[in-house]
């Protein structure tokens, strides 16, 4: 096996809960609790889970936008958490993040051309005289026009802004793009356009994606491998076809049964989860899912299930499988 | 390394008659719709013209003593009358306006400069630097500013500072009192900007610190600064007047609106000769009100979130 592009091992990210006059730490929110993901070059890894499951925190910790609590993140074999600031900065162009909200991720007072071009300048990737041409080129490849270059973000629609966000990442020729729910703030018709842009760019540039989403149909369309997260932990990882055909974990089954299918007469088993996701500050004992699992047994309350390989790189963390 | 500035302009300004519809232009358009703010601005401009151009057309000078024309009521030669030394009140009001407006603006510029610098350092680097700067600011804010100004003013008199220099020292004192609240606001704004997603994006893009500060943080700070600065001018003019009124600021014979109202100290002048103190008083009133209305209009346009 070739060297992984992104190798996340036993990553943990706890946020302290501070209270009182002296802001003492009274507890921890375990946003990411022992997650391992390995992404090969050219692959698209989909990370799904409901709100609050820690998907975005994985994405942000994977590029050291927020600091980790424990674990290791290697990008092309380099431990990014051991790099001094300046070297980390120089590595940044290779791993880019596309933000969820295209409205807040663009500075309202910076022209589009500058927003896209400035990082190229700061990394010395091209001479200043070529910047405008480079920016126009990347705008075109993201489906925008070259006359947009001198406009401000407020002159664009949500879909266009997300294209600008993608262009801003793309102009640096990254190897890895972490897309943090890039389409969830957009309406459905625009979602399709942006997703097609993602897959088109992957074909033409050989990009690797870590695609974070709560929308299973989006992930199914785009990703080759999928990981399902629940309350900071990975519950199941498998290739796309395997996961959609033979989901093993009850949580995955419940998620899949909730995906709408355009055949109204088709009767299928619908697993409805009761209640809300428990607080990550005080997660349930044993299997974190036992409070909502329709199949939970006494063992699930007491013992933490091991994340194990069921053959064919299909990993699952459940006692009952 | 060749200047970053040149590269920046290359990206930003090298555009052939591009569509210009920046946030600035929008703001100006919105501001022009606010009649009250436009009126306020007009009054401010009028006061400036009156004070800086007006004296050139006056046949009198502010310090020409004329014993034959003492305490004359307004008449055809002296539109606003004369004072106890026979000096033309209108000319003196205009000359005083030069000093008052200059002091107001200069101390505003100075306090905005100090406040922004210290606030930005505190907000950007945080940690111990932040603690030190903000505790000093807190300390200055706990002292009521008027007594503090009095003490400074009294010290100036005690040390026999030459009258010519007093004006500059008054500016310094006013900005010393003015910067802490400003530094706080700038720091707060910076702290909230840091957490915004577009600032996170600059980290992901690996931009240099300098570009983050100059191209991303400062442009978002400027609207707030313009609003505070405008409102501060009014406050500084008032403080200067108070100081001068009590004889602790700029000293006669140099006229300022504040020390001219000092005429009202005298019961006879107060009751019998309103032309001595009404014109400077009205000038202060009109200027400060106009500046505040204009500043409020600016705030509505540039900094809508600050509205209560």
mmCIF file with all atom_site columns, N, CA, C and O in Angstrom, chain A residues 110-153:
data_model
loop_
_atom_site.group_PDB
_atom_site.id
_atom_site.type_symbol
_atom_site.label_atom_id
_atom_site.label_alt_id
_atom_site.label_comp_id
_atom_site.label_asym_id
_atom_site.label_entity_id
_atom_site.label_seq_id
_atom_site.pdbx_PDB_ins_code
_atom_site.Cartn_x
_atom_site.Cartn_y
_atom_site.Cartn_z
_atom_site.occupancy
_atom_site.B_iso_or_equiv
_atom_site.pdbx_formal_charge
_atom_site.auth_seq_id
_atom_site.auth_comp_id
_atom_site.auth_asym_id
_atom_site.auth_atom_id
_atom_site.pdbx_PDB_model_num
ATOM 1   N N  . UNK A 1 110 ? -12.922 42.532 1.118   1.00 0.00 ? 110 UNK A N  1
ATOM 2   C CA . UNK A 1 110 ? -11.825 42.152 0.228   1.00 0.00 ? 110 UNK A CA 1
ATOM 3   C C  . UNK A 1 110 ? -12.410 41.716 -1.109  1.00 0.00 ? 110 UNK A C  1
ATOM 4   O O  . UNK A 1 110 ? -13.333 40.898 -1.160  1.00 0.00 ? 110 UNK A O  1
ATOM 5   N N  . UNK A 1 111 ? -11.880 42.291 -2.183  1.00 0.00 ? 111 UNK A N  1
ATOM 6   C CA . UNK A 1 111 ? -12.355 41.935 -3.519  1.00 0.00 ? 111 UNK A CA 1
ATOM 7   C C  . UNK A 1 111 ? -12.026 40.467 -3.807  1.00 0.00 ? 111 UNK A C  1
ATOM 8   O O  . UNK A 1 111 ? -11.048 39.930 -3.311  1.00 0.00 ? 111 UNK A O  1
ATOM 9   N N  . UNK A 1 112 ? -12.868 39.882 -4.665  1.00 0.00 ? 112 UNK A N  1
ATOM 10  C CA . UNK A 1 112 ? -12.728 38.466 -4.976  1.00 0.00 ? 112 UNK A CA 1
ATOM 11  C C  . UNK A 1 112 ? -11.332 38.147 -5.514  1.00 0.00 ? 112 UNK A C  1
ATOM 12  O O  . UNK A 1 112 ? -10.683 37.196 -5.100  1.00 0.00 ? 112 UNK A O  1
ATOM 13  N N  . UNK A 1 113 ? -10.875 39.008 -6.441  1.00 0.00 ? 113 UNK A N  1
ATOM 14  C CA . UNK A 1 113 ? -9.576  38.757 -7.050  1.00 0.00 ? 113 UNK A CA 1
ATOM 15  C C  . UNK A 1 113 ? -8.474  38.720 -6.016  1.00 0.00 ? 113 UNK A C  1
ATOM 16  O O  . UNK A 1 113 ? -7.574  37.878 -6.070  1.00 0.00 ? 113 UNK A O  1
ATOM 17  N N  . UNK A 1 114 ? -8.581  39.618 -5.051  1.00 0.00 ? 114 UNK A N  1
ATOM 18  C CA . UNK A 1 114 ? -7.552  39.663 -4.022  1.00 0.00 ? 114 UNK A CA 1
ATOM 19  C C  . UNK A 1 114 ? -7.686  38.478 -3.069  1.00 0.00 ? 114 UNK A C  1
ATOM 20  O O  . UNK A 1 114 ? -6.699  37.876 -2.661  1.00 0.00 ? 114 UNK A O  1
ATOM 21  N N  . UNK A 1 115 ? -8.941  38.150 -2.719  1.00 0.00 ? 115 UNK A N  1
ATOM 22  C CA . UNK A 1 115 ? -9.175  37.034 -1.799  1.00 0.00 ? 115 UNK A CA 1
ATOM 23  C C  . UNK A 1 115 ? -8.572  35.753 -2.353  1.00 0.00 ? 115 UNK A C  1
ATOM 24  O O  . UNK A 1 115 ? -8.006  34.942 -1.616  1.00 0.00 ? 115 UNK A O  1
ATOM 25  N N  . UNK A 1 116 ? -8.675  35.579 -3.673  1.00 0.00 ? 116 UNK A N  1
ATOM 26  C CA . UNK A 1 116 ? -8.155  34.356 -4.277  1.00 0.00 ? 116 UNK A CA 1
ATOM 27  C C  . UNK A 1 116 ? -6.649  34.467 -4.495  1.00 0.00 ? 116 UNK A C  1
ATOM 28  O O  . UNK A 1 116 ? -5.907  33.513 -4.271  1.00 0.00 ? 116 UNK A O  1
ATOM 29  N N  . UNK A 1 117 ? -6.205  35.666 -4.917  1.00 0.00 ? 117 UNK A N  1
ATOM 30  C CA . UNK A 1 117 ? -4.811  35.798 -5.317  1.00 0.00 ? 117 UNK A CA 1
ATOM 31  C C  . UNK A 1 117 ? -3.807  35.976 -4.185  1.00 0.00 ? 117 UNK A C  1
ATOM 32  O O  . UNK A 1 117 ? -2.637  35.652 -4.329  1.00 0.00 ? 117 UNK A O  1
ATOM 33  N N  . UNK A 1 118 ? -4.281  36.493 -3.045  1.00 0.00 ? 118 UNK A N  1
ATOM 34  C CA . UNK A 1 118 ? -3.327  36.904 -2.013  1.00 0.00 ? 118 UNK A CA 1
ATOM 35  C C  . UNK A 1 118 ? -2.502  35.736 -1.454  1.00 0.00 ? 118 UNK A C  1
ATOM 36  O O  . UNK A 1 118 ? -1.322  35.891 -1.164  1.00 0.00 ? 118 UNK A O  1
ATOM 37  N N  . UNK A 1 119 ? -3.132  34.569 -1.315  1.00 0.00 ? 119 UNK A N  1
ATOM 38  C CA . UNK A 1 119 ? -2.400  33.434 -0.767  1.00 0.00 ? 119 UNK A CA 1
ATOM 39  C C  . UNK A 1 119 ? -1.303  32.984 -1.736  1.00 0.00 ? 119 UNK A C  1
ATOM 40  O O  . UNK A 1 119 ? -0.215  32.582 -1.332  1.00 0.00 ? 119 UNK A O  1
ATOM 41  N N  . UNK A 1 120 ? -1.608  33.098 -3.039  1.00 0.00 ? 120 UNK A N  1
ATOM 42  C CA . UNK A 1 120 ? -0.598  32.741 -4.046  1.00 0.00 ? 120 UNK A CA 1
ATOM 43  C C  . UNK A 1 120 ? 0.629   33.631 -3.882  1.00 0.00 ? 120 UNK A C  1
ATOM 44  O O  . UNK A 1 120 ? 1.768   33.165 -3.948  1.00 0.00 ? 120 UNK A O  1
ATOM 45  N N  . UNK A 1 121 ? 0.381   34.925 -3.642  1.00 0.00 ? 121 UNK A N  1
ATOM 46  C CA . UNK A 1 121 ? 1.478   35.864 -3.434  1.00 0.00 ? 121 UNK A CA 1
ATOM 47  C C  . UNK A 1 121 ? 2.266   35.519 -2.173  1.00 0.00 ? 121 UNK A C  1
ATOM 48  O O  . UNK A 1 121 ? 3.489   35.481 -2.178  1.00 0.00 ? 121 UNK A O  1
ATOM 49  N N  . UNK A 1 122 ? 1.520   35.271 -1.085  1.00 0.00 ? 122 UNK A N  1
ATOM 50  C CA . UNK A 1 122 ? 2.187   35.036 0.190   1.00 0.00 ? 122 UNK A CA 1
ATOM 51  C C  . UNK A 1 122 ? 3.019   33.763 0.184   1.00 0.00 ? 122 UNK A C  1
ATOM 52  O O  . UNK A 1 122 ? 3.955   33.616 0.958   1.00 0.00 ? 122 UNK A O  1
ATOM 53  N N  . UNK A 1 123 ? 2.667   32.831 -0.680  1.00 0.00 ? 123 UNK A N  1
ATOM 54  C CA . UNK A 1 123 ? 3.446   31.609 -0.737  1.00 0.00 ? 123 UNK A CA 1
ATOM 55  C C  . UNK A 1 123 ? 4.441   31.628 -1.885  1.00 0.00 ? 123 UNK A C  1
ATOM 56  O O  . UNK A 1 123 ? 5.125   30.635 -2.130  1.00 0.00 ? 123 UNK A O  1
ATOM 57  N N  . UNK A 1 124 ? 4.471   32.757 -2.609  1.00 0.00 ? 124 UNK A N  1
ATOM 58  C CA . UNK A 1 124 ? 5.430   32.889 -3.704  1.00 0.00 ? 124 UNK A CA 1
ATOM 59  C C  . UNK A 1 124 ? 5.237   31.855 -4.793  1.00 0.00 ? 124 UNK A C  1
ATOM 60  O O  . UNK A 1 124 ? 6.189   31.385 -5.406  1.00 0.00 ? 124 UNK A O  1
ATOM 61  N N  . UNK A 1 125 ? 3.978   31.485 -5.049  1.00 0.00 ? 125 UNK A N  1
ATOM 62  C CA . UNK A 1 125 ? 3.718   30.436 -6.035  1.00 0.00 ? 125 UNK A CA 1
ATOM 63  C C  . UNK A 1 125 ? 3.738   30.979 -7.461  1.00 0.00 ? 125 UNK A C  1
ATOM 64  O O  . UNK A 1 125 ? 3.832   30.211 -8.405  1.00 0.00 ? 125 UNK A O  1
ATOM 65  N N  . UNK A 1 126 ? 3.637   32.308 -7.587  1.00 0.00 ? 126 UNK A N  1
ATOM 66  C CA . UNK A 1 126 ? 3.656   32.903 -8.918  1.00 0.00 ? 126 UNK A CA 1
ATOM 67  C C  . UNK A 1 126 ? 4.094   34.345 -8.786  1.00 0.00 ? 126 UNK A C  1
ATOM 68  O O  . UNK A 1 126 ? 3.884   34.961 -7.748  1.00 0.00 ? 126 UNK A O  1
ATOM 69  N N  . UNK A 1 127 ? 4.697   34.905 -9.833  1.00 0.00 ? 127 UNK A N  1
ATOM 70  C CA . UNK A 1 127 ? 5.069   36.321 -9.771  1.00 0.00 ? 127 UNK A CA 1
ATOM 71  C C  . UNK A 1 127 ? 3.827   37.196 -9.739  1.00 0.00 ? 127 UNK A C  1
ATOM 72  O O  . UNK A 1 127 ? 2.791   36.835 -10.289 1.00 0.00 ? 127 UNK A O  1
ATOM 73  N N  . UNK A 1 128 ? 3.969   38.355 -9.118  1.00 0.00 ? 128 UNK A N  1
ATOM 74  C CA . UNK A 1 128 ? 2.823   39.250 -8.922  1.00 0.00 ? 128 UNK A CA 1
ATOM 75  C C  . UNK A 1 128 ? 2.163   39.636 -10.240 1.00 0.00 ? 128 UNK A C  1
ATOM 76  O O  . UNK A 1 128 ? 0.958   39.849 -10.299 1.00 0.00 ? 128 UNK A O  1
ATOM 77  N N  . UNK A 1 129 ? 2.964   39.698 -11.305 1.00 0.00 ? 129 UNK A N  1
ATOM 78  C CA . UNK A 1 129 ? 2.412   40.158 -12.574 1.00 0.00 ? 129 UNK A CA 1
ATOM 79  C C  . UNK A 1 129 ? 1.455   39.131 -13.192 1.00 0.00 ? 129 UNK A C  1
ATOM 80  O O  . UNK A 1 129 ? 0.617   39.480 -14.018 1.00 0.00 ? 129 UNK A O  1
ATOM 81  N N  . UNK A 1 130 ? 1.586   37.868 -12.768 1.00 0.00 ? 130 UNK A N  1
ATOM 82  C CA . UNK A 1 130 ? 0.730   36.830 -13.365 1.00 0.00 ? 130 UNK A CA 1
ATOM 83  C C  . UNK A 1 130 ? -0.549  36.586 -12.578 1.00 0.00 ? 130 UNK A C  1
ATOM 84  O O  . UNK A 1 130 ? -1.422  35.840 -13.026 1.00 0.00 ? 130 UNK A O  1
ATOM 85  N N  . UNK A 1 131 ? -0.625  37.214 -11.397 1.00 0.00 ? 131 UNK A N  1
ATOM 86  C CA . UNK A 1 131 ? -1.709  36.848 -10.487 1.00 0.00 ? 131 UNK A CA 1
ATOM 87  C C  . UNK A 1 131 ? -3.088  36.973 -11.124 1.00 0.00 ? 131 UNK A C  1
ATOM 88  O O  . UNK A 1 131 ? -3.910  36.065 -11.041 1.00 0.00 ? 131 UNK A O  1
ATOM 89  N N  . UNK A 1 132 ? -3.308  38.100 -11.793 1.00 0.00 ? 132 UNK A N  1
ATOM 90  C CA . UNK A 1 132 ? -4.663  38.309 -12.328 1.00 0.00 ? 132 UNK A CA 1
ATOM 91  C C  . UNK A 1 132 ? -5.048  37.231 -13.325 1.00 0.00 ? 132 UNK A C  1
ATOM 92  O O  . UNK A 1 132 ? -6.174  36.746 -13.333 1.00 0.00 ? 132 UNK A O  1
ATOM 93  N N  . UNK A 1 133 ? -4.099  36.833 -14.151 1.00 0.00 ? 133 UNK A N  1
ATOM 94  C CA . UNK A 1 133 ? -4.411  35.783 -15.123 1.00 0.00 ? 133 UNK A CA 1
ATOM 95  C C  . UNK A 1 133 ? -4.699  34.467 -14.425 1.00 0.00 ? 133 UNK A C  1
ATOM 96  O O  . UNK A 1 133 ? -5.612  33.732 -14.794 1.00 0.00 ? 133 UNK A O  1
ATOM 97  N N  . UNK A 1 134 ? -3.894  34.187 -13.386 1.00 0.00 ? 134 UNK A N  1
ATOM 98  C CA . UNK A 1 134 ? -4.095  32.939 -12.651 1.00 0.00 ? 134 UNK A CA 1
ATOM 99  C C  . UNK A 1 134 ? -5.467  32.929 -11.995 1.00 0.00 ? 134 UNK A C  1
ATOM 100 O O  . UNK A 1 134 ? -6.199  31.934 -12.060 1.00 0.00 ? 134 UNK A O  1
ATOM 101 N N  . UNK A 1 135 ? -5.809  34.073 -11.395 1.00 0.00 ? 135 UNK A N  1
ATOM 102 C CA . UNK A 1 135 ? -7.107  34.152 -10.715 1.00 0.00 ? 135 UNK A CA 1
ATOM 103 C C  . UNK A 1 135 ? -8.239  33.976 -11.720 1.00 0.00 ? 135 UNK A C  1
ATOM 104 O O  . UNK A 1 135 ? -9.200  33.238 -11.489 1.00 0.00 ? 135 UNK A O  1
ATOM 105 N N  . UNK A 1 136 ? -8.114  34.624 -12.888 1.00 0.00 ? 136 UNK A N  1
ATOM 106 C CA . UNK A 1 136 ? -9.163  34.489 -13.907 1.00 0.00 ? 136 UNK A CA 1
ATOM 107 C C  . UNK A 1 136 ? -9.318  33.042 -14.354 1.00 0.00 ? 136 UNK A C  1
ATOM 108 O O  . UNK A 1 136 ? -10.424 32.548 -14.553 1.00 0.00 ? 136 UNK A O  1
ATOM 109 N N  . UNK A 1 137 ? -8.181  32.376 -14.479 1.00 0.00 ? 137 UNK A N  1
ATOM 110 C CA . UNK A 1 137 ? -8.209  30.989 -14.908 1.00 0.00 ? 137 UNK A CA 1
ATOM 111 C C  . UNK A 1 137 ? -8.961  30.124 -13.905 1.00 0.00 ? 137 UNK A C  1
ATOM 112 O O  . UNK A 1 137 ? -9.815  29.316 -14.257 1.00 0.00 ? 137 UNK A O  1
ATOM 113 N N  . UNK A 1 138 ? -8.625  30.319 -12.626 1.00 0.00 ? 138 UNK A N  1
ATOM 114 C CA . UNK A 1 138 ? -9.243  29.472 -11.613 1.00 0.00 ? 138 UNK A CA 1
ATOM 115 C C  . UNK A 1 138 ? -10.724 29.826 -11.453 1.00 0.00 ? 138 UNK A C  1
ATOM 116 O O  . UNK A 1 138 ? -11.556 28.958 -11.206 1.00 0.00 ? 138 UNK A O  1
ATOM 117 N N  . UNK A 1 139 ? -11.058 31.099 -11.657 1.00 0.00 ? 139 UNK A N  1
ATOM 118 C CA . UNK A 1 139 ? -12.469 31.496 -11.628 1.00 0.00 ? 139 UNK A CA 1
ATOM 119 C C  . UNK A 1 139 ? -13.235 30.750 -12.717 1.00 0.00 ? 139 UNK A C  1
ATOM 120 O O  . UNK A 1 139 ? -14.320 30.221 -12.485 1.00 0.00 ? 139 UNK A O  1
ATOM 121 N N  . UNK A 1 140 ? -12.623 30.700 -13.898 1.00 0.00 ? 140 UNK A N  1
ATOM 122 C CA . UNK A 1 140 ? -13.280 30.020 -15.004 1.00 0.00 ? 140 UNK A CA 1
ATOM 123 C C  . UNK A 1 140 ? -13.465 28.534 -14.700 1.00 0.00 ? 140 UNK A C  1
ATOM 124 O O  . UNK A 1 140 ? -14.525 27.967 -14.966 1.00 0.00 ? 140 UNK A O  1
ATOM 125 N N  . UNK A 1 141 ? -12.457 27.926 -14.099 1.00 0.00 ? 141 UNK A N  1
ATOM 126 C CA . UNK A 1 141 ? -12.568 26.497 -13.841 1.00 0.00 ? 141 UNK A CA 1
ATOM 127 C C  . UNK A 1 141 ? -13.596 26.198 -12.755 1.00 0.00 ? 141 UNK A C  1
ATOM 128 O O  . UNK A 1 141 ? -14.036 25.075 -12.605 1.00 0.00 ? 141 UNK A O  1
ATOM 129 N N  . UNK A 1 142 ? -13.974 27.239 -11.996 1.00 0.00 ? 142 UNK A N  1
ATOM 130 C CA . UNK A 1 142 ? -15.007 27.032 -10.980 1.00 0.00 ? 142 UNK A CA 1
ATOM 131 C C  . UNK A 1 142 ? -16.353 27.552 -11.450 1.00 0.00 ? 142 UNK A C  1
ATOM 132 O O  . UNK A 1 142 ? -17.274 27.726 -10.647 1.00 0.00 ? 142 UNK A O  1
ATOM 133 N N  . UNK A 1 143 ? -16.454 27.865 -12.740 1.00 0.00 ? 143 UNK A N  1
ATOM 134 C CA . UNK A 1 143 ? -17.737 28.273 -13.284 1.00 0.00 ? 143 UNK A CA 1
ATOM 135 C C  . UNK A 1 143 ? -18.102 29.727 -13.027 1.00 0.00 ? 143 UNK A C  1
ATOM 136 O O  . UNK A 1 143 ? -19.277 30.066 -13.010 1.00 0.00 ? 143 UNK A O  1
ATOM 137 N N  . UNK A 1 144 ? -17.075 30.574 -12.803 1.00 0.00 ? 144 UNK A N  1
ATOM 138 C CA . UNK A 1 144 ? -17.353 32.001 -12.639 1.00 0.00 ? 144 UNK A CA 1
ATOM 139 C C  . UNK A 1 144 ? -16.711 32.739 -13.810 1.00 0.00 ? 144 UNK A C  1
ATOM 140 O O  . UNK A 1 144 ? -15.888 32.177 -14.524 1.00 0.00 ? 144 UNK A O  1
ATOM 141 N N  . UNK A 1 145 ? -17.080 34.009 -13.976 1.00 0.00 ? 145 UNK A N  1
ATOM 142 C CA . UNK A 1 145 ? -16.541 34.758 -15.103 1.00 0.00 ? 145 UNK A CA 1
ATOM 143 C C  . UNK A 1 145 ? -15.388 35.643 -14.672 1.00 0.00 ? 145 UNK A C  1
ATOM 144 O O  . UNK A 1 145 ? -15.288 36.017 -13.505 1.00 0.00 ? 145 UNK A O  1
ATOM 145 N N  . UNK A 1 146 ? -14.538 35.980 -15.633 1.00 0.00 ? 146 UNK A N  1
ATOM 146 C CA . UNK A 1 146 ? -13.350 36.739 -15.280 1.00 0.00 ? 146 UNK A CA 1
ATOM 147 C C  . UNK A 1 146 ? -13.701 38.161 -14.856 1.00 0.00 ? 146 UNK A C  1
ATOM 148 O O  . UNK A 1 146 ? -12.950 38.794 -14.139 1.00 0.00 ? 146 UNK A O  1
ATOM 149 N N  . UNK A 1 147 ? -14.873 38.666 -15.278 1.00 0.00 ? 147 UNK A N  1
ATOM 150 C CA . UNK A 1 147 ? -15.215 40.028 -14.852 1.00 0.00 ? 147 UNK A CA 1
ATOM 151 C C  . UNK A 1 147 ? -15.654 40.082 -13.395 1.00 0.00 ? 147 UNK A C  1
ATOM 152 O O  . UNK A 1 147 ? -15.868 41.155 -12.853 1.00 0.00 ? 147 UNK A O  1
ATOM 153 N N  . UNK A 1 148 ? -15.800 38.925 -12.767 1.00 0.00 ? 148 UNK A N  1
ATOM 154 C CA . UNK A 1 148 ? -16.138 38.908 -11.343 1.00 0.00 ? 148 UNK A CA 1
ATOM 155 C C  . UNK A 1 148 ? -14.960 39.316 -10.461 1.00 0.00 ? 148 UNK A C  1
ATOM 156 O O  . UNK A 1 148 ? -15.125 39.547 -9.277  1.00 0.00 ? 148 UNK A O  1
ATOM 157 N N  . UNK A 1 149 ? -13.793 39.393 -11.049 1.00 0.00 ? 149 UNK A N  1
ATOM 158 C CA . UNK A 1 149 ? -12.552 39.495 -10.267 1.00 0.00 ? 149 UNK A CA 1
ATOM 159 C C  . UNK A 1 149 ? -12.505 40.727 -9.370  1.00 0.00 ? 149 UNK A C  1
ATOM 160 O O  . UNK A 1 149 ? -11.955 40.695 -8.282  1.00 0.00 ? 149 UNK A O  1
ATOM 161 N N  . UNK A 1 150 ? -13.125 41.838 -9.806  1.00 0.00 ? 150 UNK A N  1
ATOM 162 C CA . UNK A 1 150 ? -13.033 43.064 -9.011  1.00 0.00 ? 150 UNK A CA 1
ATOM 163 C C  . UNK A 1 150 ? -14.267 43.321 -8.160  1.00 0.00 ? 150 UNK A C  1
ATOM 164 O O  . UNK A 1 150 ? -14.463 44.411 -7.657  1.00 0.00 ? 150 UNK A O  1
ATOM 165 N N  . UNK A 1 151 ? -15.096 42.314 -8.026  1.00 0.00 ? 151 UNK A N  1
ATOM 166 C CA . UNK A 1 151 ? -16.315 42.513 -7.245  1.00 0.00 ? 151 UNK A CA 1
ATOM 167 C C  . UNK A 1 151 ? -16.095 42.119 -5.793  1.00 0.00 ? 151 UNK A C  1
ATOM 168 O O  . UNK A 1 151 ? -15.149 41.425 -5.453  1.00 0.00 ? 151 UNK A O  1
ATOM 169 N N  . UNK A 1 152 ? -17.061 42.556 -5.005  1.00 0.00 ? 152 UNK A N  1
ATOM 170 C CA . UNK A 1 152 ? -17.008 42.225 -3.577  1.00 0.00 ? 152 UNK A CA 1
ATOM 171 C C  . UNK A 1 152 ? -17.963 41.069 -3.282  1.00 0.00 ? 152 UNK A C  1
ATOM 172 O O  . UNK A 1 152 ? -18.930 40.853 -4.013  1.00 0.00 ? 152 UNK A O  1
ATOM 173 N N  . UNK A 1 153 ? -17.708 40.343 -2.196  1.00 0.00 ? 153 UNK A N  1
ATOM 174 C CA . UNK A 1 153 ? -18.519 39.154 -1.897  1.00 0.00 ? 153 UNK A CA 1
ATOM 175 C C  . UNK A 1 153 ? -20.022 39.416 -1.858  1.00 0.00 ? 153 UNK A C  1
ATOM 176 O O  . UNK A 1 153 ? -20.794 38.562 -2.273  1.00 0.00 ? 153 UNK A O  1
#
